[in-house]
PDB file of C-alpha atoms in Angstrom:
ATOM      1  CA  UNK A  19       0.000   0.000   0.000  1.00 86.00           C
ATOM      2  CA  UNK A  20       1.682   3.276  -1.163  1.00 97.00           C
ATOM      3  CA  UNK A  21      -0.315   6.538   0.665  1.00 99.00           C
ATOM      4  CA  UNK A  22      -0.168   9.677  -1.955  1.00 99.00           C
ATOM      5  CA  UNK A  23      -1.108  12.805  -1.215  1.00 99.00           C
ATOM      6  CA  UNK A  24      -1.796  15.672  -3.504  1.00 99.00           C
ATOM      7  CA  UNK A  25      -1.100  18.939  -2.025  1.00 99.00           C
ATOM      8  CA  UNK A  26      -2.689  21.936  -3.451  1.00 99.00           C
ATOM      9  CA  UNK A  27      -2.261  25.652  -2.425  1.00 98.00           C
ATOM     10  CA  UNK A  28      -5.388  27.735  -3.085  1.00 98.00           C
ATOM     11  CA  UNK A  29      -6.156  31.769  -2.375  1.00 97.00           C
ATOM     12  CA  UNK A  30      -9.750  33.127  -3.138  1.00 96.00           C
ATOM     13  CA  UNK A  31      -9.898  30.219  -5.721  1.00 96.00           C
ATOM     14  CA  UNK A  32     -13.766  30.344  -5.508  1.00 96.00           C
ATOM     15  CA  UNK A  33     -14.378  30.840  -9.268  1.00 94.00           C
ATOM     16  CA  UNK A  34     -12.194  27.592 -10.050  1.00 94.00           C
ATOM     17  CA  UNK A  35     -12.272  24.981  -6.749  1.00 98.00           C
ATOM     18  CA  UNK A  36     -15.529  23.015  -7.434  1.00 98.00           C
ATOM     19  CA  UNK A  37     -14.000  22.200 -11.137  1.00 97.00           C
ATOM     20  CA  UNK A  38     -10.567  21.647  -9.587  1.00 97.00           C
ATOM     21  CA  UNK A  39     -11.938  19.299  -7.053  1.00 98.00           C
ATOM     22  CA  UNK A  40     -14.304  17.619  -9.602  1.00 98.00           C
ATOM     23  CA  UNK A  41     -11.277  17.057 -12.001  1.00 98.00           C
ATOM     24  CA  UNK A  42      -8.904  15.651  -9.441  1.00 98.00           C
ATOM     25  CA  UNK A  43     -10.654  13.766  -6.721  1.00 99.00           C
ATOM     26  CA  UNK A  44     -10.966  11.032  -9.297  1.00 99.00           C
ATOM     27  CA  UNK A  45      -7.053  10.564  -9.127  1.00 99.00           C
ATOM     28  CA  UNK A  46      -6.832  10.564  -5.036  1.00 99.00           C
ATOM     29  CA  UNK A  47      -9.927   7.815  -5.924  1.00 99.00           C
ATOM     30  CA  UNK A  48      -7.941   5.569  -8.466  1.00 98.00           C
ATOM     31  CA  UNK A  49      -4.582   5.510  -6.242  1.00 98.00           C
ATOM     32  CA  UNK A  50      -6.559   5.926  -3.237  1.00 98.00           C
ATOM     33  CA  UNK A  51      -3.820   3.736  -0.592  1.00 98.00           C
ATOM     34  CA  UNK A  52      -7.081   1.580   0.753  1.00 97.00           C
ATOM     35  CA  UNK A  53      -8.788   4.611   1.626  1.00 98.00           C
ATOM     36  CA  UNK A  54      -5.920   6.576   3.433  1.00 98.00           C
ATOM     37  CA  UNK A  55      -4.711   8.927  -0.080  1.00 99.00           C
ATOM     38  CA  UNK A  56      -5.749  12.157   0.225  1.00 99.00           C
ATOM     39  CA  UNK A  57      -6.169  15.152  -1.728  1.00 99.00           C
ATOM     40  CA  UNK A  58      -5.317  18.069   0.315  1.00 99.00           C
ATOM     41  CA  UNK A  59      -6.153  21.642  -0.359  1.00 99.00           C
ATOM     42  CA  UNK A  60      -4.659  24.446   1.446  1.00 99.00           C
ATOM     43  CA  UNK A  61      -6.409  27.609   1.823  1.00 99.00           C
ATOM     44  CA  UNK A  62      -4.237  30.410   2.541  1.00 98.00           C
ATOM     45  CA  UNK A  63      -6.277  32.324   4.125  1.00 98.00           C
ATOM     46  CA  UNK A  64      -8.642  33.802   1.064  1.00 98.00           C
ATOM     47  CA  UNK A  65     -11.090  36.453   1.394  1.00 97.00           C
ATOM     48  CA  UNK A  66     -13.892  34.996  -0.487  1.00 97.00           C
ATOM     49  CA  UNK A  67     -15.647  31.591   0.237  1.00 98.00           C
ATOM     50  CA  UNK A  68     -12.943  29.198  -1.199  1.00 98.00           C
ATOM     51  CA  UNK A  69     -12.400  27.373   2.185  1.00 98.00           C
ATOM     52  CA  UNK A  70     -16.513  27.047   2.479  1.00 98.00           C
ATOM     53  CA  UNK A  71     -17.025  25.691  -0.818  1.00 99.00           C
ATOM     54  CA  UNK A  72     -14.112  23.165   0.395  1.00 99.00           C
ATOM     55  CA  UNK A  73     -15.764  22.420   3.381  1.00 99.00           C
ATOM     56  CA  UNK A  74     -19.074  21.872   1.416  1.00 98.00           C
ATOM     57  CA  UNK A  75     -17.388  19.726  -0.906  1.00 99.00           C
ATOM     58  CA  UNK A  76     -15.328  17.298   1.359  1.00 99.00           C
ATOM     59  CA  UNK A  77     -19.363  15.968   3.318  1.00 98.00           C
ATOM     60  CA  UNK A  78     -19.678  13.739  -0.098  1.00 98.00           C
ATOM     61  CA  UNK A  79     -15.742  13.407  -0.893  1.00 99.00           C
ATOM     62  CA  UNK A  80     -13.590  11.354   2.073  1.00 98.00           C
ATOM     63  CA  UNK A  81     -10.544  11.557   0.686  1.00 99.00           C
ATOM     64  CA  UNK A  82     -10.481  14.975   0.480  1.00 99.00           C
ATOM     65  CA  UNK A  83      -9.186  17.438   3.260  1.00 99.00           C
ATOM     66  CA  UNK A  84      -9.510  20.397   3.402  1.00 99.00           C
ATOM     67  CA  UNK A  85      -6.871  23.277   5.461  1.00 99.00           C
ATOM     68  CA  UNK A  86      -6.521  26.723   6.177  1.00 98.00           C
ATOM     69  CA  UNK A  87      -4.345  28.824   7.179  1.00 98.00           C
ATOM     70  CA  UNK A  88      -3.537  32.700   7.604  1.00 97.00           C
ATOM     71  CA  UNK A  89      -2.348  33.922   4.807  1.00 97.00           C
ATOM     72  CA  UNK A  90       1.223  33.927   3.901  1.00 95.00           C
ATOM     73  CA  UNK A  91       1.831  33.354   0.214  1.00 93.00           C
ATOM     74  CA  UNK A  92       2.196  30.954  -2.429  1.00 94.00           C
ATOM     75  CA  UNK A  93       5.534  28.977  -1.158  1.00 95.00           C
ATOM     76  CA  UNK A  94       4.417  28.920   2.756  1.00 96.00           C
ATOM     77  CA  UNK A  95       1.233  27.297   1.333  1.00 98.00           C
ATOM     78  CA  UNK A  96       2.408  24.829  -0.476  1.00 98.00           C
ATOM     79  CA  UNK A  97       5.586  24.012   2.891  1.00 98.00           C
ATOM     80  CA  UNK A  98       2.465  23.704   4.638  1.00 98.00           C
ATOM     81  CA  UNK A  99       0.981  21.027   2.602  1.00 99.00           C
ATOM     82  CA  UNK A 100       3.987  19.173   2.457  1.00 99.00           C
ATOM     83  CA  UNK A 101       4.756  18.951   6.348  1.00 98.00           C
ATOM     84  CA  UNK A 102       1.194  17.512   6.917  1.00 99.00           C
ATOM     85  CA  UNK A 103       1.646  15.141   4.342  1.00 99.00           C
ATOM     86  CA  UNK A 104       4.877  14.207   5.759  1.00 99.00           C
ATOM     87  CA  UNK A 105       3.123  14.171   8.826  1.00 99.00           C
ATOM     88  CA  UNK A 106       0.670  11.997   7.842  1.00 99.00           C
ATOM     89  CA  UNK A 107       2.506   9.300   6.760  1.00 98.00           C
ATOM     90  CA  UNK A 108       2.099   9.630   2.939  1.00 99.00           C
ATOM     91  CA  UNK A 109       4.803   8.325   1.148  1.00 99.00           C
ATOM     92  CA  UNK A 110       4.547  10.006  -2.136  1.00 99.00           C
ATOM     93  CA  UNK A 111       3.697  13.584  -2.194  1.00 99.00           C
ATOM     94  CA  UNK A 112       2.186  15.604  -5.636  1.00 99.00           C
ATOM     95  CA  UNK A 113       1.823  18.956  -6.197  1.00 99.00           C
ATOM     96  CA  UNK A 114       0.051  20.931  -8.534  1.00 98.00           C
ATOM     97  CA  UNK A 115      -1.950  24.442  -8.615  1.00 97.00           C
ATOM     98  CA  UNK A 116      -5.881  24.853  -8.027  1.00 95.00           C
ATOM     99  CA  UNK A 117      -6.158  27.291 -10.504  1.00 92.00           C
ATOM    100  CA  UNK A 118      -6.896  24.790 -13.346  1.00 91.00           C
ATOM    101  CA  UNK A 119      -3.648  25.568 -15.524  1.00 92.00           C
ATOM    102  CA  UNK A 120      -2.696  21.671 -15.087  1.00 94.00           C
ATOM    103  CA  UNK A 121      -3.868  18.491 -16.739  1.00 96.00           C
ATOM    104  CA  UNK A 122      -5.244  15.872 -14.330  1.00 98.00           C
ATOM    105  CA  UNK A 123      -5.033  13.117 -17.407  1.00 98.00           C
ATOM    106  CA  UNK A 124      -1.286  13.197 -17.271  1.00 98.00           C
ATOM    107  CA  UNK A 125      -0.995  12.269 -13.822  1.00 99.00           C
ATOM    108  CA  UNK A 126      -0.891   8.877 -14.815  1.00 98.00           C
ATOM    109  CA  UNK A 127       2.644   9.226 -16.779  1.00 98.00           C
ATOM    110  CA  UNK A 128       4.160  10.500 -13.664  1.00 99.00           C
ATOM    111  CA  UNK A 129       2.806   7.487 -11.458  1.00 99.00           C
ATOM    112  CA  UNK A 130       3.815   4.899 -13.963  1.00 98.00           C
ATOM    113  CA  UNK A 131       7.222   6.603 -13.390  1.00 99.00           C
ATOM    114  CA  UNK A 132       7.689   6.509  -9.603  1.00 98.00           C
ATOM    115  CA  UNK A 133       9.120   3.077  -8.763  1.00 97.00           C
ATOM    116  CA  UNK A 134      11.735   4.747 -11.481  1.00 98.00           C
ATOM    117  CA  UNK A 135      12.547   7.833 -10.290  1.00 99.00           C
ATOM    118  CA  UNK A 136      12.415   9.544  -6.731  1.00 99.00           C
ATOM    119  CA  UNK A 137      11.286  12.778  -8.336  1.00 99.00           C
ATOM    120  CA  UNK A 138       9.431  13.087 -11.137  1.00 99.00           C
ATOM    121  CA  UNK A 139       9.200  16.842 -12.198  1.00 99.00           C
ATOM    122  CA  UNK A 140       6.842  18.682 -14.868  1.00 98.00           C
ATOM    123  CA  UNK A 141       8.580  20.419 -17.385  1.00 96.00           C
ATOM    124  CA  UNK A 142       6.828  23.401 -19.130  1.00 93.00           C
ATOM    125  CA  UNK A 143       7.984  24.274 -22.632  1.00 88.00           C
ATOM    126  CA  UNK A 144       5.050  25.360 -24.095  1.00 78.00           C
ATOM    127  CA  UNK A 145       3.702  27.524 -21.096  1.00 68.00           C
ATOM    128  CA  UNK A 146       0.733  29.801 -21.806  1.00 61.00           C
ATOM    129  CA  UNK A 147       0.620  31.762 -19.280  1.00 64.00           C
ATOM    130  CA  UNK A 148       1.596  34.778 -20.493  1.00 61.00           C
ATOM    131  CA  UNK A 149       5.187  36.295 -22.197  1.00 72.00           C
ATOM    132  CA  UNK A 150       6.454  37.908 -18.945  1.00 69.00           C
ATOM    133  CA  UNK A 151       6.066  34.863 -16.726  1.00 70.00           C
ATOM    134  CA  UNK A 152       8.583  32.883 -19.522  1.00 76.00           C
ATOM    135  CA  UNK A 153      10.762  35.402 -19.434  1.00 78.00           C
ATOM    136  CA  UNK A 154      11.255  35.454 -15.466  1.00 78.00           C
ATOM    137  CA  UNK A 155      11.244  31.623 -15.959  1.00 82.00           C
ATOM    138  CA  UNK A 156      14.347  31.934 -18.161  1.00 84.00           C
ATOM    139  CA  UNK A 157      16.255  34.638 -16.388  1.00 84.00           C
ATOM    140  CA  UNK A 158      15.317  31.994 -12.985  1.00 87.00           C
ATOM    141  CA  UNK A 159      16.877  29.295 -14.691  1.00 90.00           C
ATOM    142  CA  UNK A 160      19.888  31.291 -15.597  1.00 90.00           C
ATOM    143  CA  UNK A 161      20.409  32.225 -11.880  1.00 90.00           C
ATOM    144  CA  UNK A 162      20.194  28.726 -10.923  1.00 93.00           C
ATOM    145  CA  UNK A 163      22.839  27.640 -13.134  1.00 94.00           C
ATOM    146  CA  UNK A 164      25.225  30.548 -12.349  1.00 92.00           C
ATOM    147  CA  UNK A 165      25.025  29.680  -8.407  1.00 93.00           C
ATOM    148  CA  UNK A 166      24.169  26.891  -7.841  1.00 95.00           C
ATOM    149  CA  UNK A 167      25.830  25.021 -11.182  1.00 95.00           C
ATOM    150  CA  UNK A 168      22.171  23.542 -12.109  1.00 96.00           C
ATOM    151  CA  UNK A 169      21.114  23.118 -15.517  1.00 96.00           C
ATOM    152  CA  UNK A 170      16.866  22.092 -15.304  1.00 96.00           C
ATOM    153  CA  UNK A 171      14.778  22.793 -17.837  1.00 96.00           C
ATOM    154  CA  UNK A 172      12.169  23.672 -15.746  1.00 96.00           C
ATOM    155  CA  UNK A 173      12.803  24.717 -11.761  1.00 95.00           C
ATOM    156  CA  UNK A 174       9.088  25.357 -10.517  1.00 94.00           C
ATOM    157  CA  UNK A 175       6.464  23.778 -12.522  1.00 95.00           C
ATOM    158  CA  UNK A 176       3.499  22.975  -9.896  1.00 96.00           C
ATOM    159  CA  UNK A 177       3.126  19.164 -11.454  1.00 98.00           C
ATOM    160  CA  UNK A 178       5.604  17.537  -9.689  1.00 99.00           C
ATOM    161  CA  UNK A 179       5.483  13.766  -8.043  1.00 99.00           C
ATOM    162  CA  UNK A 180       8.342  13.455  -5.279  1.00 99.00           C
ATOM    163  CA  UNK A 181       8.888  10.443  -2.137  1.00 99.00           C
ATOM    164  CA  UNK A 182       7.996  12.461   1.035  1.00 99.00           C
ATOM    165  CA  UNK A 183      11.206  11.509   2.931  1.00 98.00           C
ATOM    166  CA  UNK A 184      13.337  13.111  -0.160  1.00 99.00           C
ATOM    167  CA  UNK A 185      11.002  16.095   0.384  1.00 99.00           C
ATOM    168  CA  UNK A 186      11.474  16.093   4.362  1.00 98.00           C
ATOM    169  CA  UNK A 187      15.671  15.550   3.416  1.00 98.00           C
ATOM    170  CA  UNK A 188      15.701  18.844   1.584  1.00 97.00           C
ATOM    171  CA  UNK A 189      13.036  20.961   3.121  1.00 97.00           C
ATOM    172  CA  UNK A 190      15.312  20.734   5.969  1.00 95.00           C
ATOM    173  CA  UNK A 191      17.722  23.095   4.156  1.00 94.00           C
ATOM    174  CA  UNK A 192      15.148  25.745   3.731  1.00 91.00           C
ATOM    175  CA  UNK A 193      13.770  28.264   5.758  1.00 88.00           C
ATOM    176  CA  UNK A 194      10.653  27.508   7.052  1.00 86.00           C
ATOM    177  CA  UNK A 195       8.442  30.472   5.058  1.00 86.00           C
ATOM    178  CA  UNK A 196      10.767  30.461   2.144  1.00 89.00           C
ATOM    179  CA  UNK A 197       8.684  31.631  -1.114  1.00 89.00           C
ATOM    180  CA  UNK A 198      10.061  29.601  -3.610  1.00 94.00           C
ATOM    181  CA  UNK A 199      10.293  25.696  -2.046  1.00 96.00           C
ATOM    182  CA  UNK A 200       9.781  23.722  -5.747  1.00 98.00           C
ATOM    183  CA  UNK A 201      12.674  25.888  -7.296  1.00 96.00           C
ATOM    184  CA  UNK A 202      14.994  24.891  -3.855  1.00 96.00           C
ATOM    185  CA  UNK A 203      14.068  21.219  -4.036  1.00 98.00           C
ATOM    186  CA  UNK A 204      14.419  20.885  -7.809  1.00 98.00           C
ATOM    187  CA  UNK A 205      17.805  22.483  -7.615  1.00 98.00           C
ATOM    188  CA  UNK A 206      18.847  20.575  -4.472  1.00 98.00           C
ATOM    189  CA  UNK A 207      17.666  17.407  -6.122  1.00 98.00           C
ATOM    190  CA  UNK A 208      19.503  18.359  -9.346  1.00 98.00           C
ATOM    191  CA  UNK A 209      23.095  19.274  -7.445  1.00 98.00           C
ATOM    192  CA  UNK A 210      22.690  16.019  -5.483  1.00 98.00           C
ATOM    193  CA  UNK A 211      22.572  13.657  -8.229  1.00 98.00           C
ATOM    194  CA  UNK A 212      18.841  11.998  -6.928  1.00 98.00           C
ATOM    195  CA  UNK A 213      16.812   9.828  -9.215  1.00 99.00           C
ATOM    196  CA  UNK A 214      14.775  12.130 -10.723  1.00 99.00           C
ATOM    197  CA  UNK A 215      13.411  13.078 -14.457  1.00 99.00           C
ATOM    198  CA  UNK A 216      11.521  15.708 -15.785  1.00 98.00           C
ATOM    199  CA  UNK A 217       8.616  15.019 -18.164  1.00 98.00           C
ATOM    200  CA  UNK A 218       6.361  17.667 -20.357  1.00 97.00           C
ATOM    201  CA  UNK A 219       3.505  18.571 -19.487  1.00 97.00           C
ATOM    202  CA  UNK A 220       0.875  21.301 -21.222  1.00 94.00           C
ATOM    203  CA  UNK A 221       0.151  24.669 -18.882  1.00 89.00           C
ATOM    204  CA  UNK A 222      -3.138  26.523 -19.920  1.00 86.00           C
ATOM    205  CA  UNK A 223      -4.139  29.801 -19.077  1.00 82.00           C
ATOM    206  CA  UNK A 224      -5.988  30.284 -15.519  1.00 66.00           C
ATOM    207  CA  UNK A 225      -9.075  29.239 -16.012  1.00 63.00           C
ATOM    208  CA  UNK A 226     -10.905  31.745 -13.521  1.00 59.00           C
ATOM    209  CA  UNK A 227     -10.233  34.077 -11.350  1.00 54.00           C
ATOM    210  CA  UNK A 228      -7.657  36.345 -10.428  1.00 57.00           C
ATOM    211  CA  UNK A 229      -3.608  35.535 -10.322  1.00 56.00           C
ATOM    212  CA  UNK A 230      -2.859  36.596  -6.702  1.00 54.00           C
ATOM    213  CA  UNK A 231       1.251  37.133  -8.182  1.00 53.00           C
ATOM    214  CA  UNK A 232       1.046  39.950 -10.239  1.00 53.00           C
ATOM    215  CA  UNK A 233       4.530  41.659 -11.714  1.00 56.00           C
ATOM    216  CA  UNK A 234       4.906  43.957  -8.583  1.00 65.00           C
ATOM    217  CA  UNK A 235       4.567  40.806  -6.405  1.00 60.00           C
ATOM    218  CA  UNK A 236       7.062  38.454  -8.752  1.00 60.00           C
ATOM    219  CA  UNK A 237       9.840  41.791  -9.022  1.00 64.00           C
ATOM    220  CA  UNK A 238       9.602  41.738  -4.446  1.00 66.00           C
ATOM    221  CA  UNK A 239       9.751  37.249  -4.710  1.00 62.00           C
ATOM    222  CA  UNK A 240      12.621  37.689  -7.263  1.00 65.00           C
ATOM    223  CA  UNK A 241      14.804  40.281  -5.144  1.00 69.00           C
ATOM    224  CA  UNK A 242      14.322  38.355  -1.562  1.00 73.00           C
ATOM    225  CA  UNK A 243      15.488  35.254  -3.731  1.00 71.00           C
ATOM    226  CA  UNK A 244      18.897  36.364  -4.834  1.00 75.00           C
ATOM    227  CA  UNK A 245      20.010  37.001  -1.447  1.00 78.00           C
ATOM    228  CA  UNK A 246      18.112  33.608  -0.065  1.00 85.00           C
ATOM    229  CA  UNK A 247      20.375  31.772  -3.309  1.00 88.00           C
ATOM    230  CA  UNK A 248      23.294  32.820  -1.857  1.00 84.00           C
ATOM    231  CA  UNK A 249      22.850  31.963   1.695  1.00 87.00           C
ATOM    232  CA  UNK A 250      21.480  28.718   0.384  1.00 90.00           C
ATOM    233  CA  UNK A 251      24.331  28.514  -1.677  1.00 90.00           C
ATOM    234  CA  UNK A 252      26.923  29.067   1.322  1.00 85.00           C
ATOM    235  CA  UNK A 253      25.454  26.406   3.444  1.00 85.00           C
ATOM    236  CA  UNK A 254      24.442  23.480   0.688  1.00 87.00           C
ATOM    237  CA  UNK A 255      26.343  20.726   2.295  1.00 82.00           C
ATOM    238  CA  UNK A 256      25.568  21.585   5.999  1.00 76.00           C
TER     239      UNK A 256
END
């Protein structure tokens, strides 16, 4: 019996969360771990009624579960999702986006892959979600390779199907709010040599709503990051 759990951040996701949950609860259902699989979604403390339409929706759905939290981004969102996981037992841990940009129908490619690989990572080359998002992307994976010696095609795709204890190895290395905890583990997984692989994927526009990282938000992310890259950096093999 392997336990998966898919671990999805969501923020005043209220236009998309029904058709999220409707899409994906039919993967926690086929790899379900005898009933203990879950799909988790994390609320991060949204301002319109994501967390009761979650709430609503887990009465008729037992593997899903529903959390909240305050508020306190994208990255601390998703490190929570991944420490309750961890918590729970789960010994693979996926993690993709609520905001419907993701195709539940390649899951299966992934999961086929995970006796394989330790890590099996989503690659985006044909990402439409918008020209300024693939340039940051690029100038990202540039950084990467220039500190930490990396070279990934893609760092921070949310499609991504990892073993929990490699997660709990690296997320160890990290501080404990850190905004960007894909791009860390990717790289750390990359400069480590673990068994992992990176497979395409398709990336759609949002399908509702509103993107709570606008340009103002990703400029502030990307300026904290260079000097959390080189502290990273300093201490890799602590």
């Amino acid at each position: 019996m392997e336990l998966l759990y898919i671990i999805a951040p969501a923020y005043n996701e209220s236009d998309n969360i029904r058709k999220f949950i409707d899409d994906w609860y039919p993967i926690i259902e086929t790899y379900n771990g005898n009933g203990n699989s879950r799909l988790v979604i994390v609320n991060d403390g949204s301002t319109d009624n994501t967390y009761e339409i979650l709430q609503e929706c887990a009465k008729t759905r037992p593997l899903l579960k529903p959390l909240t939290k305050q508020n306190g981004g994208h990255g601390e969102a998703v490190l929570f999702g991944y420490r309750y996981a961890i918590d729970q037992g789960a010994d693979y841990i996926f993690q993709t986006d609520s905001d419907g940009q993701t195709d539940p129908t390649e899951f299966h490619r992934f999961w086929n892959l995970h006796h394989e690989y330790d890590a099996v990572i989503g690659n985006r080359p044909k990402r439409q979600d918008g020209l300024y998002r693939r340039f940051v992307q690029k100038v990202l994976l540039l950084i990467l390779r220039m500190t930490f010696g990396v070279k990934i095609p893609d760092s921070n795709a949310p499609f991504r199907l990892m073993k929990s204890n490699l997660v709990q190895k690296y997320m160890k290395k990290m501080p404990k709010n850190f905004n960007l905890p894909n791009v860390m583990l990717t790289t750390y997984f990359s400069y480590f040599h673990e068994r992992i692989t990176f497979v395409e994927i398709s990336f759609k526009p949002r399908q509702g709503g509103k993107n709570s990282i606008n340009v103002n938000r990703i400029v502030k992310i990307g300026w904290q990051a260079l000097g959390d890259f080189h502290n990273l950096r300093k201490h890799l093999n602590d």
